[in-house]
PDB file of C-alpha atoms and ligand atoms in Angstrom:
ATOM      1  CA  MET C  78     158.222 134.151  60.117  1.00  0.00           C
ATOM      2  CA  SER C  79     155.184 131.755  59.026  1.00  0.00           C
ATOM      3  CA  PRO C  80     151.549 133.318  60.002  1.00  0.00           C
ATOM      4  CA  ARG C  81     150.363 131.700  63.183  1.00  0.00           C
ATOM      5  CA  ILE C  82     146.566 131.357  63.346  1.00  0.00           C
ATOM      6  CA  GLY C  83     143.975 129.607  65.751  1.00  0.00           C
ATOM      7  CA  VAL C  84     141.003 128.468  65.201  1.00  0.00           C
ATOM      8  CA  PHE C  85     138.352 128.117  67.981  1.00  0.00           C
ATOM      9  CA  GLY C  86     135.092 126.020  66.841  1.00  0.00           C
ATOM     10  CA  GLY C  87     132.097 125.808  68.928  1.00  0.00           C
ATOM     11  CA  THR C  88     128.614 125.972  69.566  1.00  0.00           C
ATOM     12  CA  PHE C  89     128.913 129.205  71.748  1.00  0.00           C
ATOM     13  CA  ASP C  90     125.570 128.630  72.800  1.00  0.00           C
ATOM     14  CA  PRO C  91     125.693 131.170  74.382  1.00  0.00           C
ATOM     15  CA  ILE C  92     129.650 132.316  74.167  1.00  0.00           C
ATOM     16  CA  HIS C  93     130.419 132.445  78.173  1.00  0.00           C
ATOM     17  CA  GLN C  94     133.743 133.714  79.889  1.00  0.00           C
ATOM     18  CA  ALA C  95     135.248 130.397  80.245  1.00  0.00           C
ATOM     19  CA  HIS C  96     135.659 130.667  76.252  1.00  0.00           C
ATOM     20  CA  LEU C  97     137.079 134.124  75.777  1.00  0.00           C
ATOM     21  CA  ARG C  98     139.254 133.143  78.691  1.00  0.00           C
ATOM     22  CA  MET C  99     140.659 130.313  76.870  1.00  0.00           C
ATOM     23  CA  ALA C 100     140.806 132.336  73.384  1.00  0.00           C
ATOM     24  CA  ALA C 101     142.865 134.883  75.080  1.00  0.00           C
ATOM     25  CA  ALA C 102     145.135 132.282  76.820  1.00  0.00           C
ATOM     26  CA  PHE C 103     145.087 130.451  73.282  1.00  0.00           C
ATOM     27  CA  ALA C 104     146.426 133.527  71.508  1.00  0.00           C
ATOM     28  CA  ASP C 105     148.880 134.484  74.297  1.00  0.00           C
ATOM     29  CA  GLU C 106     150.584 131.271  75.013  1.00  0.00           C
ATOM     30  CA  LEU C 107     150.959 130.245  71.381  1.00  0.00           C
ATOM     31  CA  ALA C 108     151.809 133.972  70.110  1.00  0.00           C
ATOM     32  CA  LEU C 109     149.338 133.775  67.934  1.00  0.00           C
ATOM     33  CA  GLU C 110     148.356 136.570  65.515  1.00  0.00           C
ATOM     34  CA  ARG C 111     144.954 135.829  65.160  1.00  0.00           C
ATOM     35  CA  VAL C 112     142.120 133.722  66.457  1.00  0.00           C
ATOM     36  CA  LEU C 113     139.263 132.550  64.636  1.00  0.00           C
ATOM     37  CA  LEU C 114     136.035 131.722  66.377  1.00  0.00           C
ATOM     38  CA  ILE C 115     134.034 129.749  64.308  1.00  0.00           C
ATOM     39  CA  PRO C 116     130.356 129.118  65.271  1.00  0.00           C
ATOM     40  CA  ALA C 117     129.130 125.644  64.816  1.00  0.00           C
ATOM     41  CA  GLY C 118     126.111 126.300  62.016  1.00  0.00           C
ATOM     42  CA  GLN C 119     123.878 122.779  62.998  1.00  0.00           C
ATOM     43  CA  PRO C 120     125.538 121.188  65.951  1.00  0.00           C
ATOM     44  CA  TYR C 121     125.391 117.396  65.910  1.00  0.00           C
ATOM     45  CA  HIS C 122     127.854 116.396  68.771  1.00  0.00           C
ATOM     46  CA  ARG C 123     125.262 117.012  71.079  1.00  0.00           C
ATOM     47  CA  ALA C 124     121.338 115.272  71.160  1.00  0.00           C
ATOM     48  CA  ARG C 125     119.139 118.305  72.197  1.00  0.00           C
ATOM     49  CA  GLY C 126     119.238 121.143  69.472  1.00  0.00           C
ATOM     50  CA  ALA C 127     120.996 124.569  70.111  1.00  0.00           C
ATOM     51  CA  ARG C 128     118.531 127.016  71.708  1.00  0.00           C
ATOM     52  CA  ALA C 129     119.649 129.944  69.971  1.00  0.00           C
ATOM     53  CA  SER C 130     119.570 130.501  66.223  1.00  0.00           C
ATOM     54  CA  PRO C 131     123.111 129.969  64.532  1.00  0.00           C
ATOM     55  CA  GLU C 132     122.746 133.813  63.766  1.00  0.00           C
ATOM     56  CA  GLN C 133     121.941 134.883  67.259  1.00  0.00           C
ATOM     57  CA  ARG C 134     125.163 132.395  68.281  1.00  0.00           C
ATOM     58  CA  LEU C 135     127.441 134.509  65.867  1.00  0.00           C
ATOM     59  CA  GLU C 136     126.250 137.902  67.098  1.00  0.00           C
ATOM     60  CA  MET C 137     126.902 136.942  70.718  1.00  0.00           C
ATOM     61  CA  VAL C 138     130.479 135.625  69.289  1.00  0.00           C
ATOM     62  CA  ARG C 139     130.800 139.091  67.991  1.00  0.00           C
ATOM     63  CA  LEU C 140     129.475 140.916  70.755  1.00  0.00           C
ATOM     64  CA  ALA C 141     131.727 139.055  73.157  1.00  0.00           C
ATOM     65  CA  ILE C 142     134.863 139.363  71.457  1.00  0.00           C
ATOM     66  CA  ALA C 143     134.562 143.250  70.304  1.00  0.00           C
ATOM     67  CA  GLY C 144     137.661 144.470  73.060  1.00  0.00           C
ATOM     68  CA  ASP C 145     140.221 141.931  71.769  1.00  0.00           C
ATOM     69  CA  PRO C 146     141.445 142.692  68.093  1.00  0.00           C
ATOM     70  CA  ARG C 147     143.353 139.276  67.947  1.00  0.00           C
ATOM     71  CA  LEU C 148     139.787 137.739  68.134  1.00  0.00           C
ATOM     72  CA  GLN C 149     137.708 137.465  65.149  1.00  0.00           C
ATOM     73  CA  ALA C 150     134.300 136.055  64.049  1.00  0.00           C
ATOM     74  CA  ASP C 151     134.085 133.788  61.266  1.00  0.00           C
ATOM     75  CA  ASP C 152     130.718 132.708  59.833  1.00  0.00           C
ATOM     76  CA  ARG C 153     131.813 130.147  57.454  1.00  0.00           C
ATOM     77  CA  GLU C 154     130.233 127.104  59.310  1.00  0.00           C
ATOM     78  CA  ILE C 155     127.013 129.341  59.510  1.00  0.00           C
ATOM     79  CA  ARG C 156     126.746 129.880  55.508  1.00  0.00           C
ATOM     80  CA  ARG C 157     127.645 126.247  55.025  1.00  0.00           C
ATOM     81  CA  GLY C 158     124.094 125.370  55.712  1.00  0.00           C
ATOM     82  CA  ARG C 159     124.214 122.048  56.794  1.00  0.00           C
ATOM     83  CA  PRO C 160     126.472 120.362  59.587  1.00  0.00           C
ATOM     84  CA  ALA C 161     130.260 121.154  59.012  1.00  0.00           C
ATOM     85  CA  TYR C 162     132.917 118.890  59.798  1.00  0.00           C
ATOM     86  CA  THR C 163     135.727 120.827  61.670  1.00  0.00           C
ATOM     87  CA  VAL C 164     138.258 118.595  59.408  1.00  0.00           C
ATOM     88  CA  GLU C 165     136.408 120.247  56.103  1.00  0.00           C
ATOM     89  CA  THR C 166     136.954 123.720  57.833  1.00  0.00           C
ATOM     90  CA  LEU C 167     140.588 122.742  58.483  1.00  0.00           C
ATOM     91  CA  ARG C 168     140.988 121.619  55.171  1.00  0.00           C
ATOM     92  CA  GLU C 169     139.420 124.937  54.123  1.00  0.00           C
ATOM     93  CA  LEU C 170     141.634 127.393  56.178  1.00  0.00           C
ATOM     94  CA  ARG C 171     144.744 124.944  54.855  1.00  0.00           C
ATOM     95  CA  GLY C 172     144.116 125.612  51.486  1.00  0.00           C
ATOM     96  CA  GLU C 173     143.277 129.313  52.287  1.00  0.00           C
ATOM     97  CA  LEU C 174     146.626 130.067  54.433  1.00  0.00           C
ATOM     98  CA  GLY C 175     148.920 127.938  52.673  1.00  0.00           C
ATOM     99  CA  GLN C 176     151.159 124.819  53.550  1.00  0.00           C
ATOM    100  CA  ASP C 177     153.434 126.840  55.678  1.00  0.00           C
ATOM    101  CA  ALA C 178     151.092 128.573  57.869  1.00  0.00           C
ATOM    102  CA  GLU C 179     151.041 127.571  61.314  1.00  0.00           C
ATOM    103  CA  LEU C 180     147.394 126.456  62.087  1.00  0.00           C
ATOM    104  CA  TRP C 181     146.357 125.734  66.123  1.00  0.00           C
ATOM    105  CA  PHE C 182     142.821 124.348  66.793  1.00  0.00           C
ATOM    106  CA  LEU C 183     141.531 124.767  70.371  1.00  0.00           C
ATOM    107  CA  MET C 184     139.362 122.429  72.509  1.00  0.00           C
ATOM    108  CA  GLY C 185     138.254 121.774  75.804  1.00  0.00           C
ATOM    109  CA  GLY C 186     139.417 118.774  77.412  1.00  0.00           C
ATOM    110  CA  ASP C 187     135.851 117.570  76.984  1.00  0.00           C
ATOM    111  CA  SER C 188     136.195 117.696  73.706  1.00  0.00           C
ATOM    112  CA  LEU C 189     139.189 115.701  73.313  1.00  0.00           C
ATOM    113  CA  ALA C 190     137.768 112.608  75.082  1.00  0.00           C
ATOM    114  CA  THR C 191     135.467 111.962  72.179  1.00  0.00           C
ATOM    115  CA  LEU C 192     137.738 113.243  69.402  1.00  0.00           C
ATOM    116  CA  ASP C 193     137.564 109.436  67.864  1.00  0.00           C
ATOM    117  CA  SER C 194     134.131 110.335  67.174  1.00  0.00           C
ATOM    118  CA  TRP C 195     134.824 113.182  64.726  1.00  0.00           C
ATOM    119  CA  LYS C 196     135.200 112.555  60.847  1.00  0.00           C
ATOM    120  CA  ASP C 197     138.482 112.061  59.909  1.00  0.00           C
ATOM    121  CA  TRP C 198     139.951 112.823  63.666  1.00  0.00           C
ATOM    122  CA  THR C 199     143.365 111.767  62.577  1.00  0.00           C
ATOM    123  CA  GLN C 200     143.443 113.939  59.830  1.00  0.00           C
ATOM    124  CA  LEU C 201     143.179 117.134  61.772  1.00  0.00           C
ATOM    125  CA  PHE C 202     146.858 116.397  62.952  1.00  0.00           C
ATOM    126  CA  GLN C 203     147.690 116.652  59.165  1.00  0.00           C
ATOM    127  CA  LEU C 204     146.127 119.904  59.034  1.00  0.00           C
ATOM    128  CA  ALA C 205     146.696 121.503  62.457  1.00  0.00           C
ATOM    129  CA  ASN C 206     148.327 121.674  65.728  1.00  0.00           C
ATOM    130  CA  LEU C 207     145.517 121.068  68.721  1.00  0.00           C
ATOM    131  CA  ALA C 208     145.925 123.089  71.814  1.00  0.00           C
ATOM    132  CA  VAL C 209     143.957 121.712  74.615  1.00  0.00           C
ATOM    133  CA  ALA C 210     142.386 123.658  77.568  1.00  0.00           C
ATOM    134  CA  MET C 211     142.077 121.529  80.762  1.00  0.00           C
ATOM    135  CA  ARG C 212     138.552 121.512  81.928  1.00  0.00           C
ATOM    136  CA  PRO C 213     137.838 120.131  85.792  1.00  0.00           C
ATOM    137  CA  GLY C 214     138.116 116.518  86.025  1.00  0.00           C
ATOM    138  CA  PHE C 215     140.393 115.978  82.831  1.00  0.00           C
ATOM    139  CA  ASP C 216     142.524 113.085  83.228  1.00  0.00           C
ATOM    140  CA  TRP C 217     144.255 111.948  80.216  1.00  0.00           C
ATOM    141  CA  GLN C 218     144.455 108.211  81.511  1.00  0.00           C
ATOM    142  CA  THR C 219     141.122 108.141  80.627  1.00  0.00           C
ATOM    143  CA  LEU C 220     140.806 109.255  77.106  1.00  0.00           C
ATOM    144  CA  PRO C 221     139.971 106.893  74.361  1.00  0.00           C
ATOM    145  CA  ALA C 222     143.111 104.650  73.636  1.00  0.00           C
ATOM    146  CA  GLU C 223     143.457 105.913  70.471  1.00  0.00           C
ATOM    147  CA  VAL C 224     143.086 109.621  71.262  1.00  0.00           C
ATOM    148  CA  ARG C 225     145.880 108.710  74.178  1.00  0.00           C
ATOM    149  CA  ARG C 226     148.234 107.409  72.121  1.00  0.00           C
ATOM    150  CA  GLU C 227     148.420 110.324  69.944  1.00  0.00           C
ATOM    151  CA  TRP C 228     148.284 112.752  73.030  1.00  0.00           C
ATOM    152  CA  GLN C 229     151.273 110.740  74.192  1.00  0.00           C
ATOM    153  CA  ALA C 230     152.977 111.014  70.852  1.00  0.00           C
ATOM    154  CA  ARG C 231     152.092 114.184  69.866  1.00  0.00           C
ATOM    155  CA  GLN C 232     152.583 116.379  73.228  1.00  0.00           C
ATOM    156  CA  VAL C 233     155.490 118.940  73.037  1.00  0.00           C
ATOM    157  CA  HIS C 234     156.052 121.298  76.069  1.00  0.00           C
ATOM    158  CA  ASP C 235     158.634 123.765  74.394  1.00  0.00           C
ATOM    159  CA  PHE C 236     158.470 125.387  71.518  1.00  0.00           C
ATOM    160  CA  SER C 237     161.737 125.824  69.619  1.00  0.00           C
ATOM    161  CA  ASN C 238     160.879 123.704  66.842  1.00  0.00           C
ATOM    162  CA  ARG C 239     157.241 125.051  65.822  1.00  0.00           C
ATOM    163  CA  THR C 240     155.596 123.132  63.027  1.00  0.00           C
ATOM    164  CA  ALA C 241     152.626 123.869  60.739  1.00  0.00           C
ATOM    165  CA  SER C 242     150.637 121.273  62.352  1.00  0.00           C
ATOM    166  CA  GLY C 243     150.996 117.952  63.767  1.00  0.00           C
ATOM    167  CA  THR C 244     151.533 118.370  67.647  1.00  0.00           C
ATOM    168  CA  ILE C 245     149.262 118.755  70.655  1.00  0.00           C
ATOM    169  CA  ARG C 246     149.745 121.114  73.572  1.00  0.00           C
ATOM    170  CA  SER C 247     148.070 121.611  76.664  1.00  0.00           C
ATOM    171  CA  LEU C 248     147.472 125.541  77.707  1.00  0.00           C
ATOM    172  CA  ALA C 249     148.787 126.550  81.149  1.00  0.00           C
ATOM    173  CA  LEU C 250     145.462 128.480  81.889  1.00  0.00           C
ATOM    174  CA  PRO C 251     143.727 126.602  85.264  1.00  0.00           C
ATOM    175  CA  PRO C 252     140.597 125.031  84.612  1.00  0.00           C
ATOM    176  CA  LEU C 253     137.249 126.593  84.695  1.00  0.00           C
ATOM    177  CA  ASP C 254     134.148 124.762  85.859  1.00  0.00           C
ATOM    178  CA  LEU C 255     131.920 126.551  83.402  1.00  0.00           C
ATOM    179  CA  SER C 256     129.582 125.429  80.822  1.00  0.00           C
ATOM    180  CA  ALA C 257     126.829 127.022  78.512  1.00  0.00           C
ATOM    181  CA  THR C 258     124.488 124.126  79.615  1.00  0.00           C
ATOM    182  CA  ARG C 259     124.519 125.520  83.230  1.00  0.00           C
ATOM    183  CA  LEU C 260     124.161 129.077  82.312  1.00  0.00           C
ATOM    184  CA  ARG C 261     121.172 128.013  80.253  1.00  0.00           C
ATOM    185  CA  ALA C 262     119.589 126.424  83.132  1.00  0.00           C
ATOM    186  CA  ARG C 263     120.636 129.465  85.516  1.00  0.00           C
ATOM    187  CA  LEU C 264     119.153 132.079  82.744  1.00  0.00           C
ATOM    188  CA  ALA C 265     115.943 129.730  82.175  1.00  0.00           C
ATOM    189  CA  SER C 266     115.702 129.607  86.123  1.00  0.00           C
ATOM    190  CA  GLY C 267     115.980 133.455  86.213  1.00  0.00           C
ATOM    191  CA  GLN C 268     119.420 133.502  88.491  1.00  0.00           C
ATOM    192  CA  THR C 269     122.047 135.962  87.125  1.00  0.00           C
ATOM    193  CA  ALA C 270     124.902 135.221  84.616  1.00  0.00           C
ATOM    194  CA  GLU C 271     126.499 138.410  85.620  1.00  0.00           C
ATOM    195  CA  GLY C 272     130.194 137.738  85.463  1.00  0.00           C
ATOM    196  CA  LEU C 273     130.292 134.641  83.902  1.00  0.00           C
ATOM    197  CA  ILE C 274     128.885 136.201  80.247  1.00  0.00           C
ATOM    198  CA  ASP C 275     130.208 139.718  79.054  1.00  0.00           C
ATOM    199  CA  PRO C 276     127.482 142.024  79.502  1.00  0.00           C
ATOM    200  CA  ALA C 277     127.033 143.018  75.936  1.00  0.00           C
ATOM    201  CA  VAL C 278     126.193 139.501  75.451  1.00  0.00           C
ATOM    202  CA  LEU C 279     123.862 139.507  78.261  1.00  0.00           C
ATOM    203  CA  ALA C 280     121.856 142.662  77.270  1.00  0.00           C
ATOM    204  CA  TYR C 281     121.669 140.891  73.592  1.00  0.00           C
ATOM    205  CA  ILE C 282     120.066 137.919  75.449  1.00  0.00           C
ATOM    206  CA  ARG C 283     117.808 139.732  77.272  1.00  0.00           C
ATOM    207  CA  GLN C 284     116.662 141.935  74.732  1.00  0.00           C
ATOM    208  CA  GLN C 285     116.107 138.657  72.213  1.00  0.00           C
ATOM    209  CA  ARG C 286     114.912 136.857  75.107  1.00  0.00           C
ATOM    210  CA  LEU C 287     116.922 133.633  74.581  1.00  0.00           C
ATOM    211  CA  TYR C 288     116.963 131.148  76.871  1.00  0.00           C
ATOM    212  CA  GLN C 289     113.713 131.382  79.004  1.00  0.00           C
TER     213      GLN C 289
HETATM  214  P1  ATP S 125     127.539 123.124  76.646  1.00  0.00           P
HETATM  215  O1  ATP S 125     127.681 122.741  77.890  1.00  0.00           O
HETATM  216  O2  ATP S 125     126.523 123.401  75.585  1.00  0.00           O
HETATM  217  O3  ATP S 125     128.144 122.000  75.735  1.00  0.00           O
HETATM  218  P2  ATP S 125     130.182 124.268  76.564  1.00  0.00           P
HETATM  219  O4  ATP S 125     130.322 125.372  77.664  1.00  0.00           O
HETATM  220  O5  ATP S 125     131.291 122.920  76.389  1.00  0.00           O
HETATM  221  O6  ATP S 125     128.805 124.175  75.728  1.00  0.00           O
HETATM  222  P3  ATP S 125     130.760 124.975  73.816  1.00  0.00           P
HETATM  223  O7  ATP S 125     130.449 125.905  72.805  1.00  0.00           O
HETATM  224  O8  ATP S 125     129.804 123.532  73.396  1.00  0.00           O
HETATM  225  O9  ATP S 125     130.585 125.269  75.082  1.00  0.00           O
HETATM  226  O10 ATP S 125     132.336 124.556  73.434  1.00  0.00           O
HETATM  227  C1  ATP S 125     133.437 124.976  72.636  1.00  0.00           C
HETATM  228  C2  ATP S 125     134.561 124.544  73.213  1.00  0.00           C
HETATM  229  O11 ATP S 125     134.976 124.881  73.992  1.00  0.00           O
HETATM  230  C3  ATP S 125     134.833 122.947  73.202  1.00  0.00           C
HETATM  231  O12 ATP S 125     135.710 122.373  72.592  1.00  0.00           O
HETATM  232  C4  ATP S 125     134.521 123.040  74.917  1.00  0.00           C
HETATM  233  O13 ATP S 125     135.225 121.664  75.336  1.00  0.00           O
HETATM  234  C5  ATP S 125     135.729 123.975  75.267  1.00  0.00           C
HETATM  235  N1  ATP S 125     135.269 124.591  76.534  1.00  0.00           N
HETATM  236  C6  ATP S 125     133.837 125.175  76.766  1.00  0.00           C
HETATM  237  N2  ATP S 125     133.846 125.560  78.100  1.00  0.00           N
HETATM  238  C7  ATP S 125     135.154 125.214  78.500  1.00  0.00           C
HETATM  239  C8  ATP S 125     135.813 125.197  80.210  1.00  0.00           C
HETATM  240  N3  ATP S 125     135.058 125.788  81.229  1.00  0.00           N
HETATM  241  N4  ATP S 125     137.034 124.704  79.976  1.00  0.00           N
HETATM  242  C9  ATP S 125     137.434 124.331  78.819  1.00  0.00           C
HETATM  243  N5  ATP S 125     137.075 124.351  77.920  1.00  0.00           N
HETATM  244  C10 ATP S 125     135.931 124.661  77.939  1.00  0.00           C
END
């Protein structure tokens, strides 16, 4: 059987329970051997800069996934030292894993809604399959027309015919209303984030005095 590898890219500023729940559901639902969590080096999908350094975001990912052997932190985008495009990362992984590997890229519904602004976004489907985790408020009918077309044409609901790339599947996982932006605001105002962030990550945030 070909290897089945998941890729989960994000700013992870900080990594939170919705991310972890998504990564685990991703591995479970798609029977993945491994899920690579790849923190963005210099995110440019957002106007305001990240609050934690790339190294701190990577360390938080490492701490958060320590309990699940299927999840692995991958520092390639941080090592690149310049903004890294997802399409480049997937091309690199495809080169390493070979043409037969089943490659899955995971994103939230909000990211899908802006997919047409990503560099060479239509090439993503030649490189990987796409898994989408619903986020509260997601409505596929409001997707940009070109993304909606891909969503309709590529969606599969059963797995009798798994392919190395090219399909879209939404996770069955119920949406969870949680974002890093809201968590940073909570932490900055001195509120607790217990239960929303992994305890080891929370201890690291306190120790490093992040998001104050
Ligand atoms: P921010 O609030 O800083 O934008 P975020 O919480 O969206 O951060 P990111 O690191 O930007 O976290 O997200 C990485 C990926 O995880 C993105 O594809 C995003 O859509 C997805 N994601 C994050 N939180 C959720 C959630 N609650 N439900 C579904 N997808 C999510």
